Amino acid sequence: MRLGPGAGWKMLGQSCCLLLAALTLSTLAQFVPPYTEDCRRGSYPPTGPTFKGIVPWYKINLDSAPRIRWNQLIHDKKVELTNLIQVIKDLAKDFFPSGKLIELVDKGLAPLVDTLPSPFNEELKGIADVSGVPLGEVMLFNIFYEVFTVCTSLVAEDRAGKLYHARNMDFGLFLGWDSKNSSWIIPEYLRPLTVNLDFQRNNKTVFKSTNFVGYVGMLTGMRPKMFTLTMNERFSIDGGYIGIIEWILGKRDGIWMSFLTRSVLENATSYSKAKDQLANTEMLAPAYFILGGNQSGEGCVITRSRTASLDIWELDLKKGTWYVLETNYDHWKEPLFLDNRRTPAMKCMNRTTQANISIETIYDVLTTKPVLNKLTTYTTLMEVSEGTFESYLRDCPDPCMPW
């Protein structure tokens, strides 16, 4: 459907009204049933309306040339990937009906792929080859994940010293509202693109991750027997948008944060080495890295600016800190009053107690509203010593918080 003159601005006005209404609702309702609830019990194994299916597995052969290693996955998910890219383009056209923005993406971003480090540059080209999506749009698709992830991650240690790591991936904030289904548009299209990946070299697993098809960075992963890693966006004035603009304009001192997480998962051989790289590598965007190891006490939240580590919050059993939990706000500050997933999540962790923490009870915590919300696309549960890596597609039927 072609939009008439001024339609984009009309939709912008409607979106602003919707946003204002949502902000008002969030402020009033986030601590009031049924938008919040008592801590869930017995949610695992996953079932019911919040469970939308088990995430499928694919193998990625790191011995293959970068340009072809994603071919099978992209071939299998070509239709779903094309559908999502079209939705993103439609959202852009709502505000720029002339199509100039997409034209700029197609012509301007594609040449910049060659400035990316190996193997990411060739992998993006291979994804464009097989999917038929223009290279600039594949690049844009990968940029999105640097600025739109709103998540909950935690690392916890039980009394036997076993370490658990889990996350809810919340994605697509303000990227279009589907009033018919009462949901954000982007998560609807991301769920069919969610996959678990087993990255192998010499037919042996190097690391595992939960990914969105077409995205070559890593947001959630585990190097078996060594460490687990998730990344959450950190809201900051000197944020990801600034780094991306600088990168486009030619200042390329920092690394894409999701490229850094993938490099760490692929190459770091210990918790301490992973921690050092995550804390000290210059990046394009600020972030929280949530890292778990394989020994008692190995768990932390690394709070990053674009250039430095600002804080490392670690497990400390002697002081009673048996878990660390991060949403999208510095842990030493109060979360934004419109978006307090931290308090209900920590309440449920504290009620669970260290004596009862497990894969099952952590899933309960991540299923409790508003920790589970309209943006939640998947939940991943990891236990490094036994190699447990489980991912489930999620939904949050009404009544449910928008974030």
mmCIF file of C-alpha atoms in Angstrom:
data_model
loop_
_atom_site.group_PDB
_atom_site.id
_atom_site.type_symbol
_atom_site.label_atom_id
_atom_site.label_comp_id
_atom_site.label_asym_id
_atom_site.label_seq_id
_atom_site.Cartn_x
_atom_site.Cartn_y
_atom_site.Cartn_z
ATOM 1 C CA MET A 1 0.000 0.000 0.000
ATOM 2 C CA ARG A 2 1.435 3.390 -1.025
ATOM 3 C CA LEU A 3 1.227 6.137 1.572
ATOM 4 C CA GLY A 4 -0.012 9.580 0.567
ATOM 5 C CA PRO A 5 1.852 12.831 1.226
ATOM 6 C CA GLY A 6 2.289 13.475 4.920
ATOM 7 C CA ALA A 7 1.261 9.945 5.889
ATOM 8 C CA GLY A 8 4.596 9.285 7.543
ATOM 9 C CA TRP A 9 4.218 12.320 9.763
ATOM 10 C CA LYS A 10 0.635 11.320 10.548
ATOM 11 C CA MET A 11 1.885 7.877 11.609
ATOM 12 C CA LEU A 12 4.615 9.558 13.629
ATOM 13 C CA GLY A 13 1.956 11.542 15.466
ATOM 14 C CA GLN A 14 -0.064 8.386 16.056
ATOM 15 C CA SER A 15 3.069 6.599 17.282
ATOM 16 C CA CYS A 16 3.822 9.451 19.674
ATOM 17 C CA CYS A 17 0.294 9.253 21.070
ATOM 18 C CA LEU A 18 0.661 5.479 21.446
ATOM 19 C CA LEU A 19 4.040 5.953 23.119
ATOM 20 C CA LEU A 20 2.605 8.533 25.538
ATOM 21 C CA ALA A 21 -0.248 6.192 26.396
ATOM 22 C CA ALA A 22 2.156 3.277 26.858
ATOM 23 C CA LEU A 23 4.444 5.335 29.080
ATOM 24 C CA THR A 24 1.493 6.365 31.228
ATOM 25 C CA LEU A 25 0.295 2.757 31.437
ATOM 26 C CA SER A 26 3.771 1.534 32.309
ATOM 27 C CA THR A 27 4.178 4.072 35.079
ATOM 28 C CA LEU A 28 0.835 3.200 36.629
ATOM 29 C CA ALA A 29 0.668 -0.522 35.969
ATOM 30 C CA GLN A 30 4.141 -2.059 36.152
ATOM 31 C CA PHE A 31 3.730 -2.993 39.825
ATOM 32 C CA VAL A 32 -0.026 -3.672 39.680
ATOM 33 C CA PRO A 33 -1.645 -7.047 38.813
ATOM 34 C CA PRO A 34 -2.303 -8.353 36.218
ATOM 35 C CA TYR A 35 0.647 -6.533 34.579
ATOM 36 C CA THR A 36 2.837 -7.922 37.305
ATOM 37 C CA GLU A 37 2.316 -11.146 39.232
ATOM 38 C CA ASP A 38 3.601 -13.226 42.090
ATOM 39 C CA CYS A 39 6.715 -15.220 41.298
ATOM 40 C CA ARG A 40 5.917 -18.112 38.994
ATOM 41 C CA ARG A 41 6.331 -21.720 40.078
ATOM 42 C CA GLY A 42 6.251 -24.906 38.024
ATOM 43 C CA SER A 43 6.682 -23.260 34.612
ATOM 44 C CA TYR A 44 9.377 -25.741 33.569
ATOM 45 C CA PRO A 45 9.349 -27.767 31.388
ATOM 46 C CA PRO A 46 7.942 -24.986 29.195
ATOM 47 C CA THR A 47 4.279 -25.190 28.274
ATOM 48 C CA GLY A 48 1.204 -22.999 28.041
ATOM 49 C CA PRO A 49 0.568 -19.648 26.318
ATOM 50 C CA THR A 50 3.977 -18.111 27.136
ATOM 51 C CA PHE A 51 5.790 -20.961 25.340
ATOM 52 C CA LYS A 52 5.887 -20.772 21.533
ATOM 53 C CA GLY A 53 8.236 -23.646 20.754
ATOM 54 C CA ILE A 54 11.751 -25.046 21.073
ATOM 55 C CA VAL A 55 14.444 -23.165 19.172
ATOM 56 C CA PRO A 56 15.877 -25.355 16.359
ATOM 57 C CA TRP A 57 19.579 -26.231 15.983
ATOM 58 C CA TYR A 58 21.965 -25.662 13.064
ATOM 59 C CA LYS A 59 25.688 -26.327 12.654
ATOM 60 C CA ILE A 60 28.079 -23.667 11.387
ATOM 61 C CA ASN A 61 31.345 -25.074 10.042
ATOM 62 C CA LEU A 62 34.179 -22.676 10.883
ATOM 63 C CA ASP A 63 36.462 -24.657 8.565
ATOM 64 C CA SER A 64 34.364 -23.526 5.596
ATOM 65 C CA ALA A 65 35.144 -20.285 3.796
ATOM 66 C CA PRO A 66 33.337 -17.389 5.531
ATOM 67 C CA ARG A 67 31.337 -16.532 2.423
ATOM 68 C CA ILE A 68 29.677 -19.962 2.280
ATOM 69 C CA ARG A 69 29.498 -21.134 5.909
ATOM 70 C CA TRP A 70 26.002 -19.666 6.421
ATOM 71 C CA ASN A 71 24.580 -20.930 3.101
ATOM 72 C CA GLN A 72 22.418 -23.790 4.379
ATOM 73 C CA LEU A 73 20.871 -21.758 7.173
ATOM 74 C CA ILE A 74 20.135 -18.778 4.926
ATOM 75 C CA HIS A 75 18.703 -21.066 2.263
ATOM 76 C CA ASP A 76 16.343 -22.652 4.807
ATOM 77 C CA LYS A 77 15.254 -19.309 6.282
ATOM 78 C CA LYS A 78 15.370 -17.152 3.164
ATOM 79 C CA VAL A 79 11.640 -16.376 3.125
ATOM 80 C CA GLU A 80 11.521 -15.477 6.820
ATOM 81 C CA LEU A 81 14.615 -13.270 6.525
ATOM 82 C CA THR A 82 13.250 -11.492 3.458
ATOM 83 C CA ASN A 83 9.957 -10.901 5.267
ATOM 84 C CA LEU A 84 11.694 -9.280 8.224
ATOM 85 C CA ILE A 85 13.878 -7.074 6.029
ATOM 86 C CA GLN A 86 10.735 -5.921 4.199
ATOM 87 C CA VAL A 87 9.034 -5.044 7.486
ATOM 88 C CA ILE A 88 12.064 -2.964 8.505
ATOM 89 C CA LYS A 89 11.974 -1.209 5.121
ATOM 90 C CA ASP A 90 8.245 -0.559 5.488
ATOM 91 C CA LEU A 91 8.799 1.011 8.898
ATOM 92 C CA ALA A 92 11.445 3.256 7.366
ATOM 93 C CA LYS A 93 9.160 4.200 4.475
ATOM 94 C CA ASP A 94 6.388 5.181 6.880
ATOM 95 C CA PHE A 95 8.545 8.117 7.898
ATOM 96 C CA PHE A 96 10.440 8.631 4.641
ATOM 97 C CA PRO A 97 7.863 7.810 1.916
ATOM 98 C CA SER A 98 10.185 8.926 -0.876
ATOM 99 C CA GLY A 99 12.266 5.796 -0.387
ATOM 100 C CA LYS A 100 15.440 7.890 -0.185
ATOM 101 C CA LEU A 101 16.483 6.331 3.120
ATOM 102 C CA ILE A 102 16.468 2.784 1.728
ATOM 103 C CA GLU A 103 18.233 4.022 -1.404
ATOM 104 C CA LEU A 104 20.896 5.560 0.834
ATOM 105 C CA VAL A 105 21.233 2.285 2.753
ATOM 106 C CA ASP A 106 21.580 0.236 -0.419
ATOM 107 C CA LYS A 107 24.155 2.536 -1.969
ATOM 108 C CA GLY A 108 25.929 3.892 1.097
ATOM 109 C CA LEU A 109 26.252 0.964 3.490
ATOM 110 C CA ALA A 110 27.206 -1.760 1.016
ATOM 111 C CA PRO A 111 30.716 -0.374 0.290
ATOM 112 C CA LEU A 112 31.364 -0.080 4.029
ATOM 113 C CA VAL A 113 31.113 -3.846 4.456
ATOM 114 C CA ASP A 114 34.679 -4.093 3.128
ATOM 115 C CA THR A 115 35.861 -2.015 6.100
ATOM 116 C CA LEU A 116 34.674 -4.680 8.563
ATOM 117 C CA PRO A 117 37.195 -7.162 9.939
ATOM 118 C CA SER A 118 37.416 -10.731 8.705
ATOM 119 C CA PRO A 119 35.417 -12.975 8.743
ATOM 120 C CA PHE A 120 32.408 -10.687 9.196
ATOM 121 C CA ASN A 121 32.783 -8.848 5.885
ATOM 122 C CA GLU A 122 32.775 -12.030 3.807
ATOM 123 C CA GLU A 123 30.002 -13.606 5.888
ATOM 124 C CA LEU A 124 27.696 -10.641 5.225
ATOM 125 C CA LYS A 125 28.436 -10.893 1.509
ATOM 126 C CA GLY A 126 27.583 -14.582 1.574
ATOM 127 C CA ILE A 127 24.280 -13.906 3.334
ATOM 128 C CA ALA A 128 23.415 -11.332 0.670
ATOM 129 C CA ASP A 129 24.384 -13.790 -2.087
ATOM 130 C CA VAL A 130 22.052 -16.545 -0.885
ATOM 131 C CA SER A 131 19.150 -14.465 0.424
ATOM 132 C CA GLY A 132 18.968 -12.027 -2.455
ATOM 133 C CA VAL A 133 18.755 -9.181 0.058
ATOM 134 C CA PRO A 134 20.899 -6.188 -1.004
ATOM 135 C CA LEU A 135 24.196 -6.083 0.869
ATOM 136 C CA GLY A 136 23.488 -2.654 2.363
ATOM 137 C CA GLU A 137 20.246 -3.950 3.863
ATOM 138 C CA VAL A 138 22.025 -6.983 5.329
ATOM 139 C CA MET A 139 24.451 -4.520 6.917
ATOM 140 C CA LEU A 140 21.557 -2.444 8.292
ATOM 141 C CA PHE A 141 19.975 -5.599 9.718
ATOM 142 C CA ASN A 142 23.174 -6.277 11.657
ATOM 143 C CA ILE A 143 23.428 -2.679 12.901
ATOM 144 C CA PHE A 144 19.957 -2.921 14.452
ATOM 145 C CA TYR A 145 21.148 -5.284 17.170
ATOM 146 C CA GLU A 146 23.698 -2.751 18.400
ATOM 147 C CA VAL A 147 20.944 -0.348 19.533
ATOM 148 C CA PHE A 148 17.611 -2.105 20.099
ATOM 149 C CA THR A 149 18.220 -4.926 22.617
ATOM 150 C CA VAL A 150 16.391 -4.572 25.956
ATOM 151 C CA CYS A 151 17.066 -7.683 28.027
ATOM 152 C CA THR A 152 17.367 -9.448 31.373
ATOM 153 C CA SER A 153 20.458 -11.595 32.089
ATOM 154 C CA LEU A 154 21.680 -13.341 35.237
ATOM 155 C CA VAL A 155 24.418 -15.604 36.549
ATOM 156 C CA ALA A 156 23.766 -17.620 39.725
ATOM 157 C CA GLU A 157 25.691 -20.167 41.779
ATOM 158 C CA ASP A 158 24.007 -22.930 43.771
ATOM 159 C CA ARG A 159 25.299 -24.284 47.085
ATOM 160 C CA ALA A 160 27.215 -27.053 45.302
ATOM 161 C CA GLY A 161 29.169 -24.496 43.274
ATOM 162 C CA LYS A 162 27.305 -25.129 40.005
ATOM 163 C CA LEU A 163 26.937 -22.010 37.855
ATOM 164 C CA TYR A 164 23.838 -21.128 35.859
ATOM 165 C CA HIS A 165 23.478 -18.398 33.257
ATOM 166 C CA ALA A 166 20.192 -17.340 31.658
ATOM 167 C CA ARG A 167 18.630 -14.527 29.703
ATOM 168 C CA ASN A 168 15.404 -13.180 28.253
ATOM 169 C CA MET A 169 16.039 -11.561 24.891
ATOM 170 C CA ASP A 170 13.737 -8.552 24.537
ATOM 171 C CA PHE A 171 14.027 -6.879 21.162
ATOM 172 C CA GLY A 172 12.231 -4.351 18.952
ATOM 173 C CA LEU A 173 11.343 -1.496 21.311
ATOM 174 C CA PHE A 174 9.326 1.182 19.445
ATOM 175 C CA LEU A 175 9.812 -0.590 16.103
ATOM 176 C CA GLY A 176 6.137 -0.644 15.145
ATOM 177 C CA TRP A 177 3.069 -1.706 17.109
ATOM 178 C CA ASP A 178 0.617 -4.327 15.777
ATOM 179 C CA SER A 179 -2.694 -3.142 17.260
ATOM 180 C CA LYS A 180 -4.572 -6.171 15.923
ATOM 181 C CA ASN A 181 -2.382 -8.636 17.818
ATOM 182 C CA SER A 182 -1.457 -6.226 20.636
ATOM 183 C CA SER A 183 2.254 -6.790 20.114
ATOM 184 C CA TRP A 184 5.405 -5.207 18.729
ATOM 185 C CA ILE A 185 5.844 -6.000 15.042
ATOM 186 C CA ILE A 186 9.537 -6.899 14.985
ATOM 187 C CA PRO A 187 9.422 -9.709 17.621
ATOM 188 C CA GLU A 188 6.645 -11.393 15.608
ATOM 189 C CA TYR A 189 9.015 -11.678 12.655
ATOM 190 C CA LEU A 190 12.093 -12.516 14.739
ATOM 191 C CA ARG A 191 10.686 -15.637 16.396
ATOM 192 C CA PRO A 192 10.728 -17.673 13.138
ATOM 193 C CA LEU A 193 14.324 -16.490 12.620
ATOM 194 C CA THR A 194 15.561 -17.565 16.055
ATOM 195 C CA VAL A 195 18.006 -20.477 15.937
ATOM 196 C CA ASN A 196 20.567 -22.209 18.117
ATOM 197 C CA LEU A 197 23.964 -22.493 16.438
ATOM 198 C CA ASP A 198 26.688 -25.058 17.078
ATOM 199 C CA PHE A 199 29.925 -23.543 15.747
ATOM 200 C CA GLN A 200 32.342 -26.341 14.958
ATOM 201 C CA ARG A 201 35.951 -26.705 13.896
ATOM 202 C CA ASN A 202 37.359 -30.130 12.941
ATOM 203 C CA ASN A 203 33.881 -31.533 13.672
ATOM 204 C CA LYS A 204 34.129 -30.456 17.320
ATOM 205 C CA THR A 205 32.067 -27.781 19.047
ATOM 206 C CA VAL A 206 33.924 -24.533 19.685
ATOM 207 C CA PHE A 207 30.972 -22.585 21.038
ATOM 208 C CA LYS A 208 27.171 -22.442 20.930
ATOM 209 C CA SER A 209 24.838 -19.488 20.604
ATOM 210 C CA THR A 210 21.246 -18.402 20.192
ATOM 211 C CA ASN A 211 21.019 -16.131 17.155
ATOM 212 C CA PHE A 212 18.734 -14.419 14.706
ATOM 213 C CA VAL A 213 19.268 -15.693 11.150
ATOM 214 C CA GLY A 214 21.248 -13.175 9.098
ATOM 215 C CA TYR A 215 23.039 -11.729 12.110
ATOM 216 C CA VAL A 216 26.729 -12.624 12.376
ATOM 217 C CA GLY A 217 27.465 -11.152 15.802
ATOM 218 C CA MET A 218 26.693 -12.925 19.091
ATOM 219 C CA LEU A 219 24.361 -11.819 21.893
ATOM 220 C CA THR A 220 24.011 -15.117 23.770
ATOM 221 C CA GLY A 221 26.575 -17.914 23.871
ATOM 222 C CA MET A 222 28.534 -20.590 25.685
ATOM 223 C CA ARG A 223 31.995 -22.039 25.245
ATOM 224 C CA PRO A 224 31.366 -25.503 26.755
ATOM 225 C CA LYS A 225 33.244 -26.313 29.969
ATOM 226 C CA MET A 226 34.753 -22.788 30.005
ATOM 227 C CA PHE A 227 32.354 -19.836 30.160
ATOM 228 C CA THR A 228 28.958 -18.401 29.255
ATOM 229 C CA LEU A 229 28.281 -14.922 27.901
ATOM 230 C CA THR A 230 25.360 -12.602 27.219
ATOM 231 C CA MET A 231 25.276 -8.956 26.173
ATOM 232 C CA ASN A 232 22.680 -6.349 27.194
ATOM 233 C CA GLU A 233 22.364 -2.865 25.779
ATOM 234 C CA ARG A 234 23.449 -0.013 28.056
ATOM 235 C CA PHE A 235 21.547 3.216 27.590
ATOM 236 C CA SER A 236 23.938 6.166 27.523
ATOM 237 C CA ILE A 237 24.135 9.669 26.071
ATOM 238 C CA ASP A 238 27.375 8.583 24.421
ATOM 239 C CA GLY A 239 25.545 5.591 23.036
ATOM 240 C CA GLY A 240 25.570 3.214 20.121
ATOM 241 C CA TYR A 241 24.118 5.716 17.672
ATOM 242 C CA ILE A 242 27.147 7.984 18.149
ATOM 243 C CA GLY A 243 29.571 5.133 17.554
ATOM 244 C CA ILE A 244 27.715 3.962 14.451
ATOM 245 C CA ILE A 245 27.662 7.464 12.966
ATOM 246 C CA GLU A 246 31.378 7.844 13.661
ATOM 247 C CA TRP A 247 32.027 4.482 12.027
ATOM 248 C CA ILE A 248 30.045 5.458 8.927
ATOM 249 C CA LEU A 249 31.989 8.726 8.747
ATOM 250 C CA GLY A 250 35.315 6.888 8.903
ATOM 251 C CA LYS A 251 36.334 6.807 12.588
ATOM 252 C CA ARG A 252 36.792 3.089 13.173
ATOM 253 C CA ASP A 253 38.851 2.771 16.346
ATOM 254 C CA GLY A 254 36.280 0.604 18.136
ATOM 255 C CA ILE A 255 34.902 -2.849 17.384
ATOM 256 C CA TRP A 256 31.228 -3.736 17.018
ATOM 257 C CA MET A 257 30.235 -5.079 20.430
ATOM 258 C CA SER A 258 28.566 -8.168 18.972
ATOM 259 C CA PHE A 259 31.694 -8.891 16.920
ATOM 260 C CA LEU A 260 33.676 -8.682 20.152
ATOM 261 C CA THR A 261 31.395 -11.198 21.902
ATOM 262 C CA ARG A 262 31.707 -13.584 18.987
ATOM 263 C CA SER A 263 35.497 -13.229 18.937
ATOM 264 C CA VAL A 264 35.621 -13.931 22.663
ATOM 265 C CA LEU A 265 33.397 -17.002 22.337
ATOM 266 C CA GLU A 266 35.466 -18.302 19.436
ATOM 267 C CA ASN A 267 38.952 -17.574 20.741
ATOM 268 C CA ALA A 268 39.138 -16.986 24.504
ATOM 269 C CA THR A 269 40.253 -20.130 26.330
ATOM 270 C CA SER A 270 39.302 -19.203 29.907
ATOM 271 C CA TYR A 271 36.950 -17.087 31.996
ATOM 272 C CA SER A 272 39.765 -14.721 32.957
ATOM 273 C CA LYS A 273 40.855 -14.169 29.352
ATOM 274 C CA ALA A 274 37.258 -13.558 28.279
ATOM 275 C CA LYS A 275 36.799 -11.111 31.145
ATOM 276 C CA ASP A 276 39.944 -9.191 30.218
ATOM 277 C CA GLN A 277 38.954 -8.834 26.551
ATOM 278 C CA LEU A 278 35.397 -7.774 27.360
ATOM 279 C CA ALA A 279 36.557 -5.219 29.929
ATOM 280 C CA ASN A 280 39.347 -3.595 27.921
ATOM 281 C CA THR A 281 38.509 -3.629 24.204
ATOM 282 C CA GLU A 282 37.350 -0.320 22.701
ATOM 283 C CA MET A 283 33.871 -0.609 21.162
ATOM 284 C CA LEU A 284 31.359 1.336 19.083
ATOM 285 C CA ALA A 285 28.634 1.193 21.721
ATOM 286 C CA PRO A 286 28.361 0.952 25.512
ATOM 287 C CA ALA A 287 27.122 -2.382 26.845
ATOM 288 C CA TYR A 288 26.749 -4.757 29.743
ATOM 289 C CA PHE A 289 28.601 -8.041 29.396
ATOM 290 C CA ILE A 290 27.276 -10.745 31.684
ATOM 291 C CA LEU A 291 29.911 -13.456 32.036
ATOM 292 C CA GLY A 292 29.889 -16.793 33.852
ATOM 293 C CA GLY A 293 32.792 -19.198 34.336
ATOM 294 C CA ASN A 294 33.261 -22.807 35.419
ATOM 295 C CA GLN A 295 34.586 -22.319 38.953
ATOM 296 C CA SER A 296 32.922 -21.136 42.151
ATOM 297 C CA GLY A 297 32.720 -17.339 42.250
ATOM 298 C CA GLU A 298 33.238 -16.891 38.515
ATOM 299 C CA GLY A 299 30.383 -14.653 37.490
ATOM 300 C CA CYS A 300 30.192 -10.922 36.816
ATOM 301 C CA VAL A 301 28.504 -7.998 35.110
ATOM 302 C CA ILE A 302 30.966 -5.786 33.235
ATOM 303 C CA THR A 303 29.592 -2.266 32.780
ATOM 304 C CA ARG A 304 31.172 -0.718 29.713
ATOM 305 C CA SER A 305 31.434 2.691 28.150
ATOM 306 C CA ARG A 306 32.594 2.730 24.568
ATOM 307 C CA THR A 307 36.226 3.030 25.663
ATOM 308 C CA ALA A 308 36.591 1.547 29.138
ATOM 309 C CA SER A 309 35.216 -0.659 31.883
ATOM 310 C CA LEU A 310 33.323 1.437 34.436
ATOM 311 C CA ASP A 311 32.550 -1.324 36.918
ATOM 312 C CA ILE A 312 32.822 -5.088 37.367
ATOM 313 C CA TRP A 313 30.167 -6.497 39.712
ATOM 314 C CA GLU A 314 31.151 -10.010 40.757
ATOM 315 C CA LEU A 315 29.740 -12.967 42.596
ATOM 316 C CA ASP A 316 30.908 -12.874 46.210
ATOM 317 C CA LEU A 317 29.553 -15.772 48.265
ATOM 318 C CA LYS A 318 31.234 -14.542 51.447
ATOM 319 C CA LYS A 319 29.178 -11.360 51.230
ATOM 320 C CA GLY A 320 25.997 -13.212 50.243
ATOM 321 C CA THR A 321 26.121 -12.282 46.556
ATOM 322 C CA TRP A 322 25.233 -15.655 45.026
ATOM 323 C CA TYR A 323 23.798 -14.128 41.862
ATOM 324 C CA VAL A 324 24.243 -11.045 39.683
ATOM 325 C CA LEU A 325 21.354 -9.794 37.569
ATOM 326 C CA GLU A 326 21.385 -7.123 34.870
ATOM 327 C CA THR A 327 18.647 -5.482 32.810
ATOM 328 C CA ASN A 328 19.612 -2.246 31.026
ATOM 329 C CA TYR A 329 20.633 0.110 33.829
ATOM 330 C CA ASP A 330 23.772 0.492 35.942
ATOM 331 C CA HIS A 331 23.338 -1.807 38.936
ATOM 332 C CA TRP A 332 24.371 0.889 41.431
ATOM 333 C CA LYS A 333 21.611 3.207 40.189
ATOM 334 C CA GLU A 334 17.833 2.953 40.289
ATOM 335 C CA PRO A 335 16.326 1.681 37.026
ATOM 336 C CA LEU A 336 14.170 3.986 34.937
ATOM 337 C CA PHE A 337 10.800 4.283 36.661
ATOM 338 C CA LEU A 338 9.047 3.356 33.407
ATOM 339 C CA ASP A 339 11.012 0.135 33.013
ATOM 340 C CA ASN A 340 11.744 -1.669 36.260
ATOM 341 C CA ARG A 341 12.243 -5.340 35.414
ATOM 342 C CA ARG A 342 15.122 -5.551 37.881
ATOM 343 C CA THR A 343 13.090 -5.326 41.103
ATOM 344 C CA PRO A 344 10.588 -8.120 40.294
ATOM 345 C CA ALA A 345 13.379 -10.328 38.920
ATOM 346 C CA MET A 346 15.493 -9.904 42.055
ATOM 347 C CA LYS A 347 12.451 -10.433 44.257
ATOM 348 C CA CYS A 348 11.860 -13.790 42.611
ATOM 349 C CA MET A 349 15.540 -14.758 42.809
ATOM 350 C CA ASN A 350 15.586 -13.930 46.512
ATOM 351 C CA ARG A 351 12.411 -15.910 47.123
ATOM 352 C CA THR A 352 13.876 -18.865 45.260
ATOM 353 C CA THR A 353 17.017 -18.829 47.475
ATOM 354 C CA GLN A 354 20.421 -20.245 46.636
ATOM 355 C CA ALA A 355 19.408 -23.631 48.018
ATOM 356 C CA ASN A 356 16.728 -24.022 45.356
ATOM 357 C CA ILE A 357 18.297 -22.365 42.324
ATOM 358 C CA SER A 358 18.271 -24.522 39.185
ATOM 359 C CA ILE A 359 17.462 -24.422 35.491
ATOM 360 C CA GLU A 360 13.829 -24.994 36.427
ATOM 361 C CA THR A 361 13.518 -22.209 38.988
ATOM 362 C CA ILE A 362 15.444 -19.713 36.841
ATOM 363 C CA TYR A 363 12.960 -20.349 34.047
ATOM 364 C CA ASP A 364 10.217 -19.514 36.563
ATOM 365 C CA VAL A 365 11.898 -16.175 37.308
ATOM 366 C CA LEU A 366 12.180 -15.312 33.604
ATOM 367 C CA THR A 367 8.541 -16.292 33.031
ATOM 368 C CA THR A 368 7.213 -13.920 35.693
ATOM 369 C CA LYS A 369 5.705 -10.651 34.384
ATOM 370 C CA PRO A 370 7.061 -8.033 33.768
ATOM 371 C CA VAL A 371 10.430 -9.831 33.433
ATOM 372 C CA LEU A 372 8.533 -11.571 30.630
ATOM 373 C CA ASN A 373 6.938 -8.869 28.482
ATOM 374 C CA LYS A 374 5.739 -8.017 24.979
ATOM 375 C CA LEU A 375 9.299 -7.669 23.672
ATOM 376 C CA THR A 376 10.494 -11.069 24.904
ATOM 377 C CA THR A 377 11.483 -13.154 21.896
ATOM 378 C CA TYR A 378 13.356 -16.052 23.490
ATOM 379 C CA THR A 379 14.691 -17.409 26.777
ATOM 380 C CA THR A 380 18.058 -19.203 26.913
ATOM 381 C CA LEU A 381 19.202 -21.341 29.864
ATOM 382 C CA MET A 382 22.849 -22.419 30.237
ATOM 383 C CA GLU A 383 24.855 -24.545 32.658
ATOM 384 C CA VAL A 384 28.497 -24.623 31.665
ATOM 385 C CA SER A 385 29.886 -27.699 33.460
ATOM 386 C CA GLU A 386 27.387 -30.131 31.933
ATOM 387 C CA GLY A 387 27.048 -28.208 28.683
ATOM 388 C CA THR A 388 23.318 -27.509 29.102
ATOM 389 C CA PHE A 389 22.111 -25.036 26.470
ATOM 390 C CA GLU A 390 18.337 -24.699 26.048
ATOM 391 C CA SER A 391 16.397 -21.999 24.214
ATOM 392 C CA TYR A 392 12.649 -21.440 23.991
ATOM 393 C CA LEU A 393 10.530 -19.060 21.944
ATOM 394 C CA ARG A 394 8.373 -16.870 24.168
ATOM 395 C CA ASP A 395 5.195 -14.814 24.105
ATOM 396 C CA CYS A 396 3.396 -12.695 26.676
ATOM 397 C CA PRO A 397 -0.369 -12.686 26.045
ATOM 398 C CA ASP A 398 -2.510 -9.855 27.376
ATOM 399 C CA PRO A 399 -2.557 -8.454 29.941
ATOM 400 C CA CYS A 400 1.169 -7.842 29.624
ATOM 401 C CA MET A 401 3.567 -4.915 29.848
ATOM 402 C CA PRO A 402 4.844 -3.549 26.510
ATOM 403 C CA TRP A 403 8.435 -3.813 27.837
#
